Short mmCIF file of C-alpha atoms in Angstrom, two decimals:
data_model
loop_
_atom_site.label_atom_id
_atom_site.label_comp_id
_atom_site.label_asym_id
_atom_site.label_seq_id
_atom_site.Cartn_x
_atom_site.Cartn_y
_atom_site.Cartn_z
CA MET D 1 179.12 -91.81 -137.11
CA LYS D 2 175.37 -92.32 -136.58
CA ARG D 3 175.28 -94.87 -139.40
CA GLN D 4 178.34 -96.66 -138.01
CA LEU D 5 176.86 -96.98 -134.52
CA ARG D 6 173.54 -98.25 -135.82
CA ALA D 7 175.38 -100.83 -137.91
CA LEU D 8 177.28 -102.00 -134.85
CA ALA D 9 174.04 -102.25 -132.93
CA ALA D 10 172.36 -104.21 -135.69
CA ALA D 11 175.29 -106.61 -135.70
CA GLY D 12 174.87 -107.19 -131.98
CA LEU D 13 178.25 -105.66 -131.21
CA LEU D 14 176.97 -102.74 -129.17
CA LEU D 15 175.38 -103.41 -125.79
CA GLY D 16 176.74 -100.24 -124.20
CA SER D 17 175.22 -96.81 -124.58
CA SER D 18 177.06 -95.41 -127.61
CA LEU D 19 174.48 -92.83 -128.48
CA VAL D 20 173.64 -89.85 -130.64
CA ALA D 21 171.67 -86.76 -129.58
CA VAL D 22 170.59 -83.66 -131.48
CA ALA D 23 169.56 -80.65 -129.39
CA LEU D 24 166.16 -79.17 -130.04
CA GLY D 25 166.91 -76.25 -127.75
CA GLY D 26 164.66 -74.76 -125.12
CA ASN D 27 164.28 -75.38 -121.42
CA ALA D 28 161.50 -77.74 -120.33
CA SER D 29 159.48 -76.04 -117.60
CA ALA D 30 156.17 -77.78 -118.30
CA ASP D 31 156.01 -81.40 -119.44
CA THR D 32 157.47 -81.84 -122.91
CA GLN D 33 156.81 -84.80 -125.22
CA ILE D 34 159.72 -85.93 -127.41
CA CYS D 35 159.22 -88.56 -130.10
CA GLU D 36 161.97 -87.48 -132.49
CA GLN D 37 164.62 -90.19 -132.76
CA TYR D 38 167.48 -88.11 -131.34
CA GLY D 39 165.44 -85.27 -129.90
CA SER D 40 166.47 -83.54 -126.68
CA THR D 41 165.60 -80.64 -124.41
CA VAL D 42 167.04 -78.89 -121.35
CA ILE D 43 165.73 -79.09 -117.78
CA GLN D 44 166.64 -76.96 -114.76
CA SER D 45 168.86 -74.89 -117.10
CA ARG D 46 171.53 -77.49 -116.28
CA TYR D 47 170.80 -80.97 -117.70
CA VAL D 48 169.92 -82.38 -121.12
CA VAL D 49 167.22 -85.04 -121.55
CA GLN D 50 167.51 -87.07 -124.75
CA ASN D 51 165.23 -89.61 -126.44
CA ASN D 52 168.07 -91.50 -128.13
CA ARG D 53 166.29 -94.22 -130.08
CA TRP D 54 169.12 -95.81 -132.01
CA GLY D 55 168.62 -99.60 -132.02
CA THR D 56 165.21 -99.79 -133.74
CA THR D 57 163.14 -97.96 -136.35
CA ALA D 58 160.00 -98.26 -134.22
CA GLN D 59 158.71 -95.19 -132.42
CA GLN D 60 159.73 -94.29 -128.88
CA CYS D 61 158.40 -91.26 -127.01
CA ILE D 62 159.36 -89.77 -123.67
CA ASN D 63 157.58 -87.26 -121.48
CA VAL D 64 160.11 -84.80 -120.02
CA THR D 65 159.33 -83.25 -116.64
CA GLY D 66 161.13 -80.60 -114.63
CA SER D 67 163.12 -83.29 -112.80
CA GLY D 68 163.46 -86.17 -115.28
CA PHE D 69 161.46 -88.14 -117.83
CA GLU D 70 159.15 -91.11 -118.42
CA ILE D 71 158.95 -93.50 -121.38
CA THR D 72 155.39 -93.14 -122.72
CA THR D 73 155.68 -95.06 -126.01
CA GLN D 74 158.01 -97.96 -126.72
CA ASN D 75 157.12 -99.90 -129.85
CA GLY D 76 160.55 -101.36 -130.53
CA SER D 77 161.88 -104.77 -129.59
CA SER D 78 165.37 -106.27 -129.81
CA PRO D 79 166.77 -109.77 -129.22
CA THR D 80 168.23 -110.08 -125.73
CA ASN D 81 171.56 -111.33 -127.10
CA GLY D 82 172.11 -108.08 -129.00
CA ALA D 83 171.89 -104.34 -128.52
CA PRO D 84 169.00 -102.54 -126.78
CA THR D 85 166.57 -100.37 -128.71
CA ALA D 86 167.56 -97.05 -127.17
CA TYR D 87 169.02 -95.16 -124.23
CA PRO D 88 166.60 -92.42 -123.18
CA SER D 89 168.53 -90.53 -120.54
CA VAL D 90 169.38 -87.31 -118.75
CA PHE D 91 172.96 -86.10 -118.74
CA PHE D 92 175.45 -83.53 -117.50
CA GLY D 93 178.44 -82.74 -119.71
CA CYS D 94 179.01 -83.08 -123.45
CA HIS D 95 177.66 -85.78 -125.73
CA TYR D 96 177.99 -85.74 -129.53
CA THR D 97 178.53 -81.92 -129.49
CA ASN D 98 175.41 -81.49 -127.31
CA CYS D 99 176.67 -79.92 -124.07
CA SER D 100 174.52 -79.21 -121.04
CA PRO D 101 174.28 -75.49 -120.17
CA GLY D 102 177.20 -74.13 -118.16
CA THR D 103 178.94 -77.50 -117.82
CA ASN D 104 182.60 -77.63 -116.78
CA LEU D 105 183.08 -80.93 -118.63
CA PRO D 106 185.24 -82.25 -120.17
CA ILE D 107 187.60 -82.06 -117.17
CA GLN D 108 190.82 -83.97 -116.63
CA VAL D 109 190.53 -86.68 -113.97
CA SER D 110 193.57 -85.30 -112.11
CA GLN D 111 191.75 -81.97 -111.74
CA ILE D 112 188.61 -83.42 -110.11
CA SER D 113 188.37 -82.85 -106.36
CA SER D 114 184.85 -84.29 -106.10
CA ALA D 115 182.15 -85.65 -108.39
CA THR D 116 178.80 -86.52 -106.84
CA SER D 117 175.41 -87.50 -108.15
CA SER D 118 171.98 -88.68 -107.07
CA ILE D 119 169.41 -90.59 -109.07
CA SER D 120 165.89 -91.92 -108.48
CA TYR D 121 164.17 -94.42 -110.78
CA ARG D 122 160.64 -95.76 -111.16
CA TYR D 123 160.44 -99.32 -112.46
CA VAL D 124 157.77 -101.42 -114.18
CA SER D 125 157.18 -105.15 -114.50
CA GLY D 126 156.86 -107.26 -117.63
CA ALA D 127 159.65 -105.53 -119.57
CA THR D 128 163.26 -106.40 -120.42
CA TYR D 129 165.63 -103.54 -119.62
CA ASN D 130 168.40 -102.23 -117.45
CA ALA D 131 168.52 -99.03 -115.42
CA SER D 132 171.93 -97.79 -116.43
CA TYR D 133 174.08 -94.95 -115.12
CA ASP D 134 176.83 -94.14 -117.62
CA ILE D 135 180.14 -92.34 -117.03
CA TRP D 136 182.12 -91.53 -120.17
CA LEU D 137 185.87 -90.84 -120.36
CA ASP D 138 188.39 -90.25 -123.13
CA PRO D 139 192.14 -89.53 -123.42
CA SER D 140 191.23 -86.18 -125.04
CA PRO D 141 188.68 -83.50 -124.01
CA LYS D 142 186.24 -84.94 -126.53
CA ARG D 143 182.87 -83.30 -127.13
CA ASP D 144 181.79 -85.39 -130.12
CA GLY D 145 181.79 -89.00 -131.23
CA VAL D 146 182.43 -92.15 -129.22
CA ASN D 147 184.60 -91.95 -126.10
CA GLN D 148 187.11 -94.71 -125.45
CA MET D 149 185.92 -95.67 -121.94
CA GLU D 150 182.37 -96.30 -120.74
CA ILE D 151 181.61 -97.02 -117.09
CA MET D 152 178.15 -98.53 -116.68
CA ILE D 153 176.40 -98.86 -113.32
CA TRP D 154 173.48 -101.28 -113.63
CA LEU D 155 171.08 -100.39 -110.81
CA ASN D 156 168.44 -102.81 -112.10
CA ARG D 157 168.46 -105.66 -114.60
CA GLN D 158 165.27 -107.33 -115.81
CA GLY D 159 165.18 -110.22 -118.27
CA SER D 160 167.88 -112.37 -119.86
CA ILE D 161 170.33 -109.58 -120.65
CA GLN D 162 173.89 -109.11 -119.50
CA PRO D 163 176.67 -106.53 -119.74
CA ILE D 164 179.42 -106.55 -122.34
CA GLY D 165 182.31 -108.95 -121.73
CA SER D 166 182.62 -111.26 -118.75
CA VAL D 167 182.70 -111.18 -114.96
CA VAL D 168 186.11 -110.23 -113.51
CA GLY D 169 185.18 -110.13 -109.83
CA THR D 170 183.26 -108.08 -107.26
CA THR D 171 183.94 -104.81 -105.49
CA THR D 172 182.38 -102.58 -102.84
CA LEU D 173 181.56 -99.00 -103.85
CA ALA D 174 178.94 -96.52 -102.63
CA GLY D 175 178.42 -98.78 -99.62
CA ARG D 176 177.25 -101.67 -101.81
CA THR D 177 178.69 -104.79 -103.40
CA TRP D 178 178.77 -104.91 -107.20
CA GLU D 179 179.54 -107.65 -109.73
CA VAL D 180 182.18 -106.28 -112.11
CA TRP D 181 182.15 -107.05 -115.85
CA ARG D 182 184.78 -106.01 -118.36
CA GLY D 183 184.85 -106.08 -122.15
CA SER D 184 184.63 -104.12 -125.42
CA ASN D 185 181.79 -103.55 -127.85
CA GLY D 186 184.16 -102.99 -130.79
CA SER D 187 183.83 -99.22 -130.50
CA ASN D 188 184.83 -98.54 -126.88
CA ASN D 189 185.90 -100.38 -123.73
CA VAL D 190 183.29 -101.00 -121.04
CA ILE D 191 183.51 -101.77 -117.33
CA SER D 192 180.09 -102.50 -115.78
CA TYR D 193 179.08 -102.61 -112.13
CA VAL D 194 175.95 -104.74 -111.67
CA ALA D 195 173.80 -104.55 -108.54
CA PRO D 196 172.64 -107.97 -107.25
CA SER D 197 169.13 -106.58 -106.69
CA ALA D 198 167.22 -103.54 -107.87
CA ILE D 199 168.23 -100.13 -106.49
CA SER D 200 165.56 -97.45 -106.89
CA SER D 201 167.66 -94.52 -105.70
CA LEU D 202 171.33 -93.83 -105.07
CA ASN D 203 173.33 -90.87 -103.78
CA PHE D 204 177.02 -91.53 -104.43
CA SER D 205 180.49 -90.39 -105.44
CA VAL D 206 181.02 -90.72 -109.18
CA LEU D 207 184.73 -90.24 -108.49
CA ASP D 208 184.84 -93.51 -106.51
CA PHE D 209 183.84 -95.45 -109.64
CA ILE D 210 186.28 -93.50 -111.80
CA ASN D 211 189.08 -94.22 -109.33
CA ASP D 212 188.22 -97.94 -109.33
CA VAL D 213 188.41 -98.04 -113.13
CA ARG D 214 191.73 -96.20 -113.01
CA ASN D 215 193.04 -98.64 -110.40
CA ARG D 216 192.20 -101.45 -112.84
CA GLY D 217 194.54 -99.84 -115.37
CA ALA D 218 191.76 -98.93 -117.82
CA ILE D 219 192.39 -95.16 -117.67
CA THR D 220 194.93 -92.75 -116.17
CA ASN D 221 194.67 -89.42 -114.37
CA SER D 222 195.42 -87.66 -117.67
CA TRP D 223 192.09 -88.84 -119.18
CA TYR D 224 189.01 -86.60 -119.30
CA LEU D 225 185.55 -87.05 -117.83
CA THR D 226 183.19 -85.95 -120.62
CA SER D 227 179.67 -86.77 -119.44
CA ILE D 228 177.55 -88.32 -116.69
CA GLN D 229 174.26 -89.91 -117.81
CA ALA D 230 171.35 -91.80 -116.27
CA GLY D 231 168.54 -93.62 -118.04
CA PHE D 232 167.27 -96.94 -119.36
CA GLU D 233 168.29 -99.44 -122.02
CA PRO D 234 165.06 -101.22 -123.04
CA TRP D 235 165.13 -104.40 -125.09
CA GLN D 236 161.41 -105.26 -124.91
CA GLY D 237 158.66 -103.02 -123.53
CA GLY D 238 159.43 -100.33 -120.99
CA VAL D 239 156.46 -97.95 -121.03
CA GLY D 240 156.25 -96.34 -117.60
CA LEU D 241 159.96 -96.52 -116.80
CA ALA D 242 161.02 -93.16 -115.38
CA VAL D 243 163.91 -91.17 -114.02
CA THR D 244 162.09 -89.15 -111.36
CA SER D 245 165.09 -87.07 -110.23
CA PHE D 246 168.71 -86.54 -111.25
CA SER D 247 171.54 -84.33 -110.11
CA ALA D 248 175.27 -84.23 -110.78
CA SER D 249 178.10 -81.97 -109.70
CA VAL D 250 181.79 -82.08 -110.64
CA ASN D 251 184.26 -79.83 -108.83
CA GLY D 252 187.79 -79.02 -109.94
CA GLY D 253 190.83 -78.22 -107.86
CA GLY D 254 191.96 -81.80 -107.41
CA ASN D 255 195.54 -81.31 -108.60
CA PRO D 256 197.03 -78.76 -106.16
CA THR D 257 198.96 -80.35 -103.32
CA THR D 258 199.47 -79.25 -99.76
CA PRO D 259 203.22 -78.74 -99.36
CA PRO D 260 204.74 -80.69 -96.48
CA PRO D 261 206.34 -78.81 -93.57
CA THR D 262 210.07 -78.26 -93.97
CA THR D 263 210.67 -79.62 -90.45
CA PRO D 264 208.52 -82.49 -89.20
CA PRO D 265 206.59 -81.33 -86.12
CA PRO D 266 206.52 -83.47 -82.97
CA GLY D 267 204.41 -86.58 -83.40
CA ASN D 268 204.84 -86.77 -87.20
CA ALA D 269 207.83 -89.10 -86.88
CA ALA D 270 205.54 -91.99 -85.88
CA CYS D 271 204.30 -93.67 -89.04
CA ALA D 272 203.81 -97.08 -90.59
CA VAL D 273 203.69 -98.01 -94.27
CA LYS D 274 201.89 -100.95 -95.85
CA TYR D 275 203.10 -101.71 -99.38
CA THR D 276 201.01 -104.15 -101.45
CA ALA D 277 202.18 -105.02 -104.95
CA ASN D 278 200.99 -107.10 -107.89
CA SER D 279 203.53 -107.92 -110.62
CA TRP D 280 203.60 -109.65 -114.00
CA ASN D 281 206.22 -110.24 -116.70
CA ASN D 282 206.99 -106.63 -117.53
CA GLY D 283 204.94 -104.51 -115.15
CA PHE D 284 203.53 -104.05 -111.69
CA THR D 285 201.08 -102.06 -109.60
CA ALA D 286 201.52 -100.99 -106.00
CA ASP D 287 199.10 -99.78 -103.34
CA VAL D 288 200.70 -97.78 -100.52
CA GLN D 289 198.96 -97.07 -97.21
CA ILE D 290 200.43 -94.61 -94.70
CA THR D 291 199.23 -94.83 -91.09
CA ASN D 292 199.77 -92.01 -88.61
CA THR D 293 200.83 -93.87 -85.45
CA GLY D 294 201.65 -90.62 -83.62
CA SER D 295 199.65 -88.43 -81.26
CA SER D 296 199.20 -85.34 -83.49
CA ALA D 297 197.84 -84.83 -86.99
CA ILE D 298 200.01 -84.87 -90.09
CA ASN D 299 199.26 -81.81 -92.20
CA GLY D 300 200.90 -82.36 -95.57
CA TRP D 301 203.15 -85.33 -96.26
CA THR D 302 205.97 -86.45 -98.50
CA LEU D 303 206.93 -90.13 -98.60
CA THR D 304 210.33 -91.11 -100.03
CA TYR D 305 211.81 -94.52 -100.72
CA SER D 306 213.94 -96.38 -103.27
CA LEU D 307 212.61 -98.78 -105.88
CA PRO D 308 214.71 -101.86 -106.66
CA SER D 309 216.59 -101.91 -109.95
CA GLY D 310 214.46 -102.39 -113.07
CA GLN D 311 211.32 -100.64 -111.77
CA GLN D 312 210.01 -97.38 -113.25
CA VAL D 313 206.82 -95.54 -112.26
CA THR D 314 204.57 -94.70 -115.23
CA ASN D 315 201.38 -93.27 -113.67
CA ALA D 316 199.92 -92.74 -110.22
CA TRP D 317 196.70 -91.88 -108.40
CA ASN D 318 195.83 -90.11 -105.14
CA ALA D 319 199.38 -88.70 -104.92
CA THR D 320 201.88 -86.76 -107.03
CA VAL D 321 204.60 -89.32 -107.64
CA SER D 322 207.99 -88.60 -109.24
CA GLN D 323 211.08 -90.74 -109.70
CA SER D 324 214.73 -89.74 -109.99
CA GLY D 325 216.99 -92.71 -110.53
CA SER D 326 215.76 -95.24 -107.99
CA THR D 327 214.36 -92.62 -105.57
CA VAL D 328 210.58 -92.19 -105.51
CA THR D 329 208.95 -89.11 -104.00
CA ALA D 330 205.20 -89.20 -103.34
CA ARG D 331 203.37 -86.05 -102.20
CA ASN D 332 199.79 -85.82 -101.02
CA THR D 333 197.03 -84.38 -103.16
CA GLY D 334 194.57 -81.78 -101.90
CA HIS D 335 192.10 -84.27 -100.44
CA ASN D 336 194.44 -86.51 -98.41
CA GLY D 337 197.06 -84.16 -96.98
CA SER D 338 195.70 -84.24 -93.43
CA VAL D 339 196.02 -87.52 -91.52
CA ALA D 340 194.63 -87.68 -87.99
CA PRO D 341 196.28 -89.81 -85.29
CA GLY D 342 195.41 -93.41 -86.10
CA GLY D 343 194.22 -92.38 -89.56
CA THR D 344 195.51 -93.46 -92.95
CA ALA D 345 196.24 -92.00 -96.38
CA SER D 346 196.57 -94.19 -99.45
CA PHE D 347 197.84 -93.87 -102.99
CA GLY D 348 198.88 -96.18 -105.78
CA TYR D 349 200.77 -96.37 -109.02
CA GLN D 350 201.63 -98.50 -112.02
CA GLY D 351 205.10 -99.17 -113.35
CA THR D 352 207.22 -101.10 -115.79
CA LEU D 353 209.41 -104.00 -114.67
CA SER D 354 212.66 -105.43 -116.01
CA GLY D 355 213.90 -108.57 -114.29
CA SER D 356 212.51 -110.15 -111.15
CA TYR D 357 210.20 -108.20 -108.85
CA SER D 358 210.92 -107.13 -105.27
CA SER D 359 209.35 -104.47 -103.03
CA PRO D 360 211.11 -101.48 -101.44
CA THR D 361 212.28 -102.11 -97.90
CA SER D 362 212.36 -98.72 -96.14
CA PHE D 363 210.25 -95.55 -96.19
CA SER D 364 210.61 -92.01 -94.81
CA LEU D 365 207.69 -89.68 -94.16
CA ASN D 366 208.55 -85.97 -93.92
CA GLY D 367 212.14 -87.01 -93.21
CA ALA D 368 211.30 -89.54 -90.46
CA THR D 369 211.72 -93.31 -90.88
CA CYS D 370 208.50 -95.33 -90.86
CA SER D 371 207.94 -98.88 -89.72
CA ARG D 372 206.49 -101.53 -92.05
CA SER D 373 203.00 -102.80 -91.43
#
């Protein structure tokens, strides 16, 4: 696998961070120098820092601290229309059989209740590189080899480099606007979120990016999050680049639902539903927003409605969705079961389509009819 990845890189097919790491063991308490090509060490008894020089034969060294690392030697150079020289990084989870101590990854996306992270970078001038935060996912709980889905968050881009694929639009996540790129490097699919200007630190929800990728149809809730990584992809230069701090936490318990009340309490009968769909020849997606228009909170909800003939739900997010005949039943997940007066809860799903498309016309929440909004 190492030979295959290096061949892809040499052919200019691999701009993403398909990497290899070999654990050296130990826990870095004082500064530790790593020059070995795939050398790594542990910090804070929780994260792995890896050198990961895979796109050049020239030497690269990193100085590992108690909170991150710095590139101290970078002798390699790669053309900007091909792969970078390396991906020195710090990670939480499992990567090529190297798992961070005590990690709960891989974990199925449907089981994640929250996934948060913070990162701080130090940048230099005169080099060509990106500051890349990588999120890896796979249909199986994979602890070795290349995963099928790579989410890249480019917090800084210097020089004439660009992500894999092409621009497919923009989106707002973590309170910022990102340019979205989508493509494949021949080994895995990649969706990249590129900041319009350099971001030196970010505290954010990893799950928000995972949900956006899922909403684009690239993964489903049955996939597994395998690792969270932060580092640099240098093409030319890069000495002095540093991750000064990194943290990541992934919590389970996302699948259990809050059962709805058997009898809707007063105030829960007032609701409005906004149904937004996008269809093509043989499929469709739908985003559903429930608004509590009543005077008391909704604590646990079940939305029911009928899909027109020829529509079949295949996967869903932010709700447990089942279909019997034409009847669809959507139940809240653990994080969106409580809806305050004036508040909203949203979910979505993807389905197959036979014939012409039309949207459902009526909805009931906890047994009460909702208006359309």
